[in-house]
Coordinates of C-alpha atoms and ligand atoms in Angstrom, one line a residue:
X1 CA -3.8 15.0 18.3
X2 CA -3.4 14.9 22.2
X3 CA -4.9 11.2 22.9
X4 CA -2.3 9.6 20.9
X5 CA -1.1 7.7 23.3
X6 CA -4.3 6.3 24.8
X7 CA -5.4 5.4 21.4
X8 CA -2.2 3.7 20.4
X9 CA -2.7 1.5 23.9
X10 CA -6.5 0.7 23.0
X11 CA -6.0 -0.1 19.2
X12 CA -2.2 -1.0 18.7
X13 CA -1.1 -4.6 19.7
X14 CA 2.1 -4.2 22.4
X15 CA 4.1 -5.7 20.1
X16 CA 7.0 -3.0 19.9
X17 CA 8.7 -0.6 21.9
X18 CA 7.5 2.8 20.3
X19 CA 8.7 6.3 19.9
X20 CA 7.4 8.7 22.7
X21 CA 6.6 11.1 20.0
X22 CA 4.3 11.0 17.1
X23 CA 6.1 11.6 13.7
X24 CA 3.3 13.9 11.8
X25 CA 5.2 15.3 8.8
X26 CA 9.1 14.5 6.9
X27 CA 11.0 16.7 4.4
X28 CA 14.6 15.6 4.0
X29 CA 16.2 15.1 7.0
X30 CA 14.1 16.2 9.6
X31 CA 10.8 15.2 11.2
X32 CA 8.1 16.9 12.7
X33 CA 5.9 16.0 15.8
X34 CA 2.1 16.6 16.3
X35 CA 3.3 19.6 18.7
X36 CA 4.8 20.9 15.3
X37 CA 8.5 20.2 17.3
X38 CA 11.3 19.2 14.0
X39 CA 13.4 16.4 15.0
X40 CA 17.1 15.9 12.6
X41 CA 16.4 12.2 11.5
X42 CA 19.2 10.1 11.9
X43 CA 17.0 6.8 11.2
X44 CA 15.1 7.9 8.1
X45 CA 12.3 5.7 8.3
X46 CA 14.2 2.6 9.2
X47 CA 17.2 2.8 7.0
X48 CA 14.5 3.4 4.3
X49 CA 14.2 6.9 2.8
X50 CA 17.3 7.2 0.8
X51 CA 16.5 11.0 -0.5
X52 CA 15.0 11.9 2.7
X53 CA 11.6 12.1 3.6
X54 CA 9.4 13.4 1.4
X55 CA 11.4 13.4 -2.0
X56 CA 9.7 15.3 -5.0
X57 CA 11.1 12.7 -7.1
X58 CA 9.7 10.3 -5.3
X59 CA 6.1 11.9 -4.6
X60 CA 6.0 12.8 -8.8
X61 CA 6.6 9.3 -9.9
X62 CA 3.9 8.1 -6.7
X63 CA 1.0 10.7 -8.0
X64 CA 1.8 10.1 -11.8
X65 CA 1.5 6.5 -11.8
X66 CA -1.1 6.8 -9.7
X67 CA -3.6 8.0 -12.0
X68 CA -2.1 5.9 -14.8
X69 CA -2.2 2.4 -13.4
X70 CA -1.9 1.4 -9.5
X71 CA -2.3 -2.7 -9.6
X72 CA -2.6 -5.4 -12.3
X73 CA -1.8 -8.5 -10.4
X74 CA 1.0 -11.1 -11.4
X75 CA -0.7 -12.7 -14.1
X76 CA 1.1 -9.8 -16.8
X77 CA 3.8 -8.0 -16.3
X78 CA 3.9 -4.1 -16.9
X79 CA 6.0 -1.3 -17.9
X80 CA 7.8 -0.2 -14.7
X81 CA 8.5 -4.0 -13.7
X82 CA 10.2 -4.4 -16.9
X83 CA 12.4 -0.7 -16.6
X84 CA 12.6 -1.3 -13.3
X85 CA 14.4 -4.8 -13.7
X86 CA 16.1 -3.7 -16.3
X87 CA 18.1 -1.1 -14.4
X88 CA 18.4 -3.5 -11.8
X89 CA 20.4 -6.2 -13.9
X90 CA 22.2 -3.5 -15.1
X91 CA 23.6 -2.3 -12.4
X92 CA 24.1 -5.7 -10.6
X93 CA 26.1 -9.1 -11.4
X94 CA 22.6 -10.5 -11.6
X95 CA 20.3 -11.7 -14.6
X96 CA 16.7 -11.8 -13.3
X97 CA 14.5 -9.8 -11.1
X98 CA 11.1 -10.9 -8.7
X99 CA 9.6 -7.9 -6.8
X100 CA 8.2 -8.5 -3.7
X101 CA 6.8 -6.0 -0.7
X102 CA 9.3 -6.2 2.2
X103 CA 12.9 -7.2 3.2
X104 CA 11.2 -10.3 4.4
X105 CA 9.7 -11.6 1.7
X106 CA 12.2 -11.3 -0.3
X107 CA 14.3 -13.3 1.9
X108 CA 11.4 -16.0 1.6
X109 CA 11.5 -16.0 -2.1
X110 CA 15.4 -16.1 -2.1
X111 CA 15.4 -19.1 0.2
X112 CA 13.0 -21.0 -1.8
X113 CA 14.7 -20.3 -4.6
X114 CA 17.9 -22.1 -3.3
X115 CA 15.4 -24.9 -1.7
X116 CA 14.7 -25.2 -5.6
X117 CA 17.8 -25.4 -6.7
X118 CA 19.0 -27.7 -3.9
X119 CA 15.6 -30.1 -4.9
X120 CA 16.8 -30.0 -8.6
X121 CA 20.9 -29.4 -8.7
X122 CA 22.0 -30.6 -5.5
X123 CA 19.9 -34.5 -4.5
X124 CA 17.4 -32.5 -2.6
X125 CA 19.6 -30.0 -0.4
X126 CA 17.1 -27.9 1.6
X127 CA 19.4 -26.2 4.5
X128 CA 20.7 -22.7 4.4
X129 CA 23.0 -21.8 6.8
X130 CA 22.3 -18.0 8.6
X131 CA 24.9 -16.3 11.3
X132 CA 24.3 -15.2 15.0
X133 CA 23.2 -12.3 14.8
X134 CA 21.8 -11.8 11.8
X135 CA 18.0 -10.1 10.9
X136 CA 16.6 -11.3 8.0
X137 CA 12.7 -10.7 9.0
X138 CA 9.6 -11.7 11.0
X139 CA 7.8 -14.3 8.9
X140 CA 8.4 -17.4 10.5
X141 CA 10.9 -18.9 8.2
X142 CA 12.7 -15.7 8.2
X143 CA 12.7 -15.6 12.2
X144 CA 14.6 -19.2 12.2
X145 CA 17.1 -17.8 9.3
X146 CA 17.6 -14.8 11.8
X147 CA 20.1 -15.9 14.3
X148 CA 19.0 -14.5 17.8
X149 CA 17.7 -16.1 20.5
X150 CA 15.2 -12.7 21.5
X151 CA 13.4 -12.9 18.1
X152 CA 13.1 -16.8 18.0
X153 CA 12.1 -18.0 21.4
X154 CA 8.8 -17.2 21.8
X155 CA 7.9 -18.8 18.3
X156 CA 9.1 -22.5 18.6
X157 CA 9.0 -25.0 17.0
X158 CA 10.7 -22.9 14.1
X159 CA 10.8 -24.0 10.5
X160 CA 13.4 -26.7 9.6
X161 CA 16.2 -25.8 7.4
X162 CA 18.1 -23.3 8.6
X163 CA 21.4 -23.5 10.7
X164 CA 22.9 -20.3 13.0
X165 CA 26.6 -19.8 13.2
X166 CA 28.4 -17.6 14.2
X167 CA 29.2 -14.3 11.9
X168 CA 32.7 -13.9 10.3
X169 CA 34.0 -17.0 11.5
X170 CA 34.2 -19.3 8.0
X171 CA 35.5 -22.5 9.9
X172 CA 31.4 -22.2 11.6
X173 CA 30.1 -22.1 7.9
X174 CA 33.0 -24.9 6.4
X175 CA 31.9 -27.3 9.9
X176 CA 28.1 -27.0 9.7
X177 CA 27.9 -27.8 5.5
X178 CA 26.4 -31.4 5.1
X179 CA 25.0 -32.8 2.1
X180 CA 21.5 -31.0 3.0
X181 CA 23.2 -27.6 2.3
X182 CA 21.7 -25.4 -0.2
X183 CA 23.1 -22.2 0.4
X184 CA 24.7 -19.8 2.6
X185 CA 22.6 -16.3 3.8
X186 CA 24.3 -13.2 5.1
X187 CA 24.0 -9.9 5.5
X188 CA 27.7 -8.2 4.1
X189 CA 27.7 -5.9 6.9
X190 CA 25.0 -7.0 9.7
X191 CA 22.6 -3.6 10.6
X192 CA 19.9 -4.9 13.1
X193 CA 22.6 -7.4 15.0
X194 CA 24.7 -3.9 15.9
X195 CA 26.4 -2.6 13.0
X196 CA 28.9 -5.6 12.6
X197 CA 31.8 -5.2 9.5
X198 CA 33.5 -8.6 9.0
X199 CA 37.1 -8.8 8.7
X200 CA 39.0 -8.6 5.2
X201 CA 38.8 -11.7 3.5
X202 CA 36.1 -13.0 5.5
X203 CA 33.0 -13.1 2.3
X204 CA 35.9 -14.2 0.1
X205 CA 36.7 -17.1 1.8
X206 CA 32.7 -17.8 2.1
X207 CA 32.9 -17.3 -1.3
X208 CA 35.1 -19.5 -2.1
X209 CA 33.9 -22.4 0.2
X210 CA 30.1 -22.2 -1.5
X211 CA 31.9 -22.6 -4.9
X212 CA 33.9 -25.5 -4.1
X213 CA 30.9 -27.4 -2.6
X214 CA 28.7 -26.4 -5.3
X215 CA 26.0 -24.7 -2.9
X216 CA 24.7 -20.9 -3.5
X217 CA 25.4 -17.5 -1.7
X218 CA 22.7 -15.2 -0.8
X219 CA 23.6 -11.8 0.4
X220 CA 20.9 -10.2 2.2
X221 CA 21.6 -7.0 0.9
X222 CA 17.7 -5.4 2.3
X223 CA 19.9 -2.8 4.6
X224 CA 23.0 -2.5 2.8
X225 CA 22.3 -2.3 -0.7
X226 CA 21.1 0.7 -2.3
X227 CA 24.0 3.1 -1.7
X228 CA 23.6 2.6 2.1
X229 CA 27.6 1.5 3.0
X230 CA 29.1 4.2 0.1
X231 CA 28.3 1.4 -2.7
X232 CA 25.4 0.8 -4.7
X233 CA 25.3 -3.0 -3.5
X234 CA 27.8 -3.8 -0.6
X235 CA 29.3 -6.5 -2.1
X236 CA 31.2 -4.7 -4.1
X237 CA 33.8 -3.5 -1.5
X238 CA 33.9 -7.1 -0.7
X239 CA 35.7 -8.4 -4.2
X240 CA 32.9 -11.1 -4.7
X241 CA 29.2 -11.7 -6.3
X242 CA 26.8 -13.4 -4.7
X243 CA 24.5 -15.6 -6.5
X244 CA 21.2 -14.4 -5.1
X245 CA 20.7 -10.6 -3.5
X246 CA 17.4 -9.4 -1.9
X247 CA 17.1 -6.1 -1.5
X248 CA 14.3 -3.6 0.0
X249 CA 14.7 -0.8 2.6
X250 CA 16.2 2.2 0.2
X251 CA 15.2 0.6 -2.9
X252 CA 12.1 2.3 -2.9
X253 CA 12.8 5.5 -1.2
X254 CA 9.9 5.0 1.0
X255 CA 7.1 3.1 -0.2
X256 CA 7.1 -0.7 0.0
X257 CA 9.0 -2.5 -2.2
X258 CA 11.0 -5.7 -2.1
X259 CA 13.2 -8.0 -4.5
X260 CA 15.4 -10.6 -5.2
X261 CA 17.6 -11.0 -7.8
X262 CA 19.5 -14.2 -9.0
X263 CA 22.5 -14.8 -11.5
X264 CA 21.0 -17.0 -14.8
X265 CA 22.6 -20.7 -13.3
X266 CA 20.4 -20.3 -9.9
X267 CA 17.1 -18.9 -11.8
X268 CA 15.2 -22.3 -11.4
X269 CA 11.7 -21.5 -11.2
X270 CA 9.3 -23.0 -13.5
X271 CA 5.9 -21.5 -14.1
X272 CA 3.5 -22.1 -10.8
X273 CA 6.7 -21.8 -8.5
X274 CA 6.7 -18.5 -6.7
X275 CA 4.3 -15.4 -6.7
X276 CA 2.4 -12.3 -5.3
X277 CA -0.5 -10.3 -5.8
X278 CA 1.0 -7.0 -4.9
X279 CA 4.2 -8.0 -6.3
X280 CA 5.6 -5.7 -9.2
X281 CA 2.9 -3.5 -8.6
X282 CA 3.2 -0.9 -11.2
X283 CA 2.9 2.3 -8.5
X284 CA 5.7 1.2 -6.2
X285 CA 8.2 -0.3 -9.5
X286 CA 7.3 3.1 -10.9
X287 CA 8.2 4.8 -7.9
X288 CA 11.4 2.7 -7.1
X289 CA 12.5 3.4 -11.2
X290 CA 12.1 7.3 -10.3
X291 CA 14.1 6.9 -7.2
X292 CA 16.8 4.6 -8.4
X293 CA 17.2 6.8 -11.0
X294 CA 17.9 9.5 -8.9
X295 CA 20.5 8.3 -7.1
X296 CA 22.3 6.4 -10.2
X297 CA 22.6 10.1 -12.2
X298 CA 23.3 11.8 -8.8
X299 CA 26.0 9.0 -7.7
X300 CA 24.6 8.5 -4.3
X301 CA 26.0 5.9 -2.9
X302 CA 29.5 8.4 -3.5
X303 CA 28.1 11.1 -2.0
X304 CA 26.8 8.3 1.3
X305 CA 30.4 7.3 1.1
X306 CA 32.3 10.8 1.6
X307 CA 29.7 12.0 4.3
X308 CA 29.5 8.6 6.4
X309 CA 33.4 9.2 6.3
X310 CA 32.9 12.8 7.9
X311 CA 30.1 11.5 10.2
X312 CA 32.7 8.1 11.4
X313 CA 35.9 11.0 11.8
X314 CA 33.0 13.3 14.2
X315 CA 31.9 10.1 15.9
X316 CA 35.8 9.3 17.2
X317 CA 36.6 12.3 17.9
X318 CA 33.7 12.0 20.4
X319 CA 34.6 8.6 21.6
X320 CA 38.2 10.1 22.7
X321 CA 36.2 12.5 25.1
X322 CA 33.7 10.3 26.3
X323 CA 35.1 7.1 28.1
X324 CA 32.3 5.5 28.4
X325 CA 32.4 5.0 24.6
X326 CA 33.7 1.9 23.8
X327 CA 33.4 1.9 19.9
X328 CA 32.4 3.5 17.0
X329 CA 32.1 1.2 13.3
X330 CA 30.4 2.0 10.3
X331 CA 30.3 2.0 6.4
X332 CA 28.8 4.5 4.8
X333 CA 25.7 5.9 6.5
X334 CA 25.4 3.1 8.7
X335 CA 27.1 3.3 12.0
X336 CA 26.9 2.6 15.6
X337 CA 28.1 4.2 18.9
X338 CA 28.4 1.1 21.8
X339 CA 28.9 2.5 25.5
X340 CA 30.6 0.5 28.2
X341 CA 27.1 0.2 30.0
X342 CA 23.5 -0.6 28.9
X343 CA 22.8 3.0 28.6
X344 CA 21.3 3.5 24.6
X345 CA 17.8 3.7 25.5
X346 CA 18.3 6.5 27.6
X347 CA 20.5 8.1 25.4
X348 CA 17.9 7.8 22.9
X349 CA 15.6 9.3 24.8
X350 CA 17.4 12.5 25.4
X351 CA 18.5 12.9 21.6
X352 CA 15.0 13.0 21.3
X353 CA 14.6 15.3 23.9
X354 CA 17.4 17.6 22.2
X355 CA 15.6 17.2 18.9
X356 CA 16.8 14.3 17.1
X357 CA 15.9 10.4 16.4
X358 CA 18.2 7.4 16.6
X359 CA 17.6 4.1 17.2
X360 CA 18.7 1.8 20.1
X361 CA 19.7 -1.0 18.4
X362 CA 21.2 -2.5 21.3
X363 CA 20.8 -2.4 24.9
X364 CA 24.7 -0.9 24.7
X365 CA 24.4 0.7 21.7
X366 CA 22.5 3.6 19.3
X367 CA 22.5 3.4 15.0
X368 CA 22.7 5.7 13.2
X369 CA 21.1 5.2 9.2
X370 CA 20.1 8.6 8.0
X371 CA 18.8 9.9 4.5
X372 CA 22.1 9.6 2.3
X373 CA 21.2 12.6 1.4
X374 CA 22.1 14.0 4.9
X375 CA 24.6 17.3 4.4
X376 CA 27.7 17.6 6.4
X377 CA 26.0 20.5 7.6
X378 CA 23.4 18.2 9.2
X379 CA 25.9 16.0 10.0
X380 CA 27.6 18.7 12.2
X381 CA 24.5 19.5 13.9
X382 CA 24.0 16.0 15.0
X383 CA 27.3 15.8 16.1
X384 CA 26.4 18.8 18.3
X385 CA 23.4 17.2 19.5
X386 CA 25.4 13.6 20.7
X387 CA 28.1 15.7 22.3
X388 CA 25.2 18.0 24.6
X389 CA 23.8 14.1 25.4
X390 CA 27.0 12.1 26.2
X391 CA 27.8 15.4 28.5
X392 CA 24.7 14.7 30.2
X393 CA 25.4 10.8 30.8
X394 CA 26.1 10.2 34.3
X395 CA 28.8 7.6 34.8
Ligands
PLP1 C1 14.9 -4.8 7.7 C2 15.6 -6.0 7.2 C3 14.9 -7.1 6.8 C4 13.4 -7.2 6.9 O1 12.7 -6.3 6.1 P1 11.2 -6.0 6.2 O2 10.9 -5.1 5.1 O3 11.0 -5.4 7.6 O4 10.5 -7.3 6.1 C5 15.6 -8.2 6.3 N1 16.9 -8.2 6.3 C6 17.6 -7.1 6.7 C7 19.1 -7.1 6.5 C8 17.0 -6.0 7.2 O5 17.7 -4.9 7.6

């Protein structure tokens, strides 16, 4: 396909920057482009496909269900919902389940489930308080929960009820709780806002503040659950449990799925209260049951943890021969690189160049969210692939 490009400016809204190259085929870690050039994927369809592109686990459970039954609507339930929520309570410190189609929707349900709450357990409470730097989606209420400026400012007025302070600073969360506080909304480790870990102590002390006023803790756990920081949910290498988790991104491997889950004392809804047509849809929950079960009997979020290790060691060693480097942080398989000068789109541009896709998540900085699947051998070749580019970076 050689008019690609002329197409995607005639059809496509300009709503995004875009790839220069057209993604035509996966298999596990590695793309291929319409000139049949193979790319090592170090983005993995946005933090998404968890057994790499392509999985025959994944692709067995999509065909068989297909033919058995796609969509029923959310007037029943069906059989891979109920598996499917099953092994998700299971695995979780939560009691109940709603399955939604993307990482911003299930945001949107979470939220109104604390609005809810606040309505019936706390006089009315309808504010949740979100941190700088956060992403938590692009529907409306999702892009006034997301705390930065660039998303929000060409959208005004925003939705009431959300207040942006600043991440891992718990004084910010303790000063801006009034009576109107419902519940508190963070990502454990932000992804979209530049890779940022919290210090020790800091969702503890969160934690702890939300219990003693009473209000409820959503962790927006859409990038970092599934396995993606070395543990099946990320707050587990946090010592706490939230009261509310969303999750999408991985938890399908690749199709569209979304979900939040609540503990038994927050799950409020009455009959009428929250829906969705495509919701629970029996091909994606049977797709996401085939795929989570994959990764529970092959323990990985383990294997994420040991080869995000390896990848983090490779990553310093390159930051001691590149000065312009300035850090390198990461959990599991999600990391970022941060130069000393707004350089990541054109160092994107020449991984792809050399045959491999990361992301430019900031103007000074590149991700890095592969398949956690990704072999050290991989790994090795990507290192290989940043250390040609930084060579070629002209400071
Ligand atoms: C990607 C992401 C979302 C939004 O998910 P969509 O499926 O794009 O709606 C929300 N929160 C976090 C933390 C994300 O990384």
């Amino acid at each position: 396909m050689s008019n690609w490009q002329e197409m995607e400016k005639k059809y496509l809204f300009n709503n995004t920057v875009r790839w220069s190259i057209l993604p035509v085929k996966g298999k596990g870690s590695y793309l291929w482009d319409e000139n049949g050039k193979k790319y090592l994927d170090l983005v993995g369809g946005w933090a998404v496909c968890c057994l790499g592109h392509s999985h025959p686990v994944m692709t067995k459970a999509l065909t068989e269900q297909s033919k058995i039954l796609v969509q029923c609507g959310p007037q029943s339930c069906n059989i891979p919902q109920l598996h499917l929520a099953e092994l998700l309570v299971n695995i979780s410190s939560c009691n109940r389940v709603f399955f939604a189609n993307s990482g911003a929707e299930a945001n949107e349900g979470a939220v109104k489930l604390a609005r809810r709450y606040g309505k019936l357990k706390l006089n009315g409470a309808f504010t949740t308080i979100t941190a700088y730097n956060s992403f938590h989606g692009r529907t409306l209420a999702m892009t006034a929960a997301t705390g930065q400026a660039h998303y929000q400012d060409a959208y005004t007025p925003l939705p009431a009820g959300f207040v942006n302070v600043p991440f891992n600073d718990i004084e910010a969360i303790k000063n801006a709780t009034t009576k109107d506080t419902c519940a508190v909304m963070l990502e454990p480790v932000q992804g979209e806002g530049g890779v940022n870990i919290p210090d020790e102590g800091y969702l503890k002390a969160v934690r702890q503040w939300c219990d003693e006023k009473g209000i409820l803790l959503i962790l927006d756990e859409v990038q970092t659950g599934i396995g993606r920081i070395g543990t099946m949910f990320g707050y587990q290498q946090f010592g706490i449990e939230p009261d509310i988790i969303t999750l999408a991104k991985g938890l399908g491997g690749g199709i569209p799925i979304g979900a939040f889950m609540a503990k038994e004392k927050c799950a409020v809804f009455v009959p009428g209260d929250h829906g969705s047509t495509y919701g629970s849809n029996p091909l994606m929950c049977a797709t996401s049951l085939a795929v989570m079960e994959y990764i529970i009997k092959n323990d990985i979020p383990a294997k994420a943890q040991k080869t995000g290790l390896y990848l983090i060691d490779g990553l310093i060693k390159l930051k001691s021969k590149y000065p312009f480097i300035t850090d390198v942080r990461g959990r599991g398989l999600l990391a970022a690189i941060e130069f000393n000068k707004d350089i990541s789109a054109s160092v994107m541009a020449a991984c792809v160049e050399n045959g491999m896709m990361v992301n430019n998540v900031k103007p000074n900085a590149v991700r890095i969210m592969p398949p956690l699947t990704i072999s050290i051998k991989e790994i090795d070749e990507a290192l290989a692939i940043f250390d040609k580019v930084f060579a070629g970076v002209k400071v």
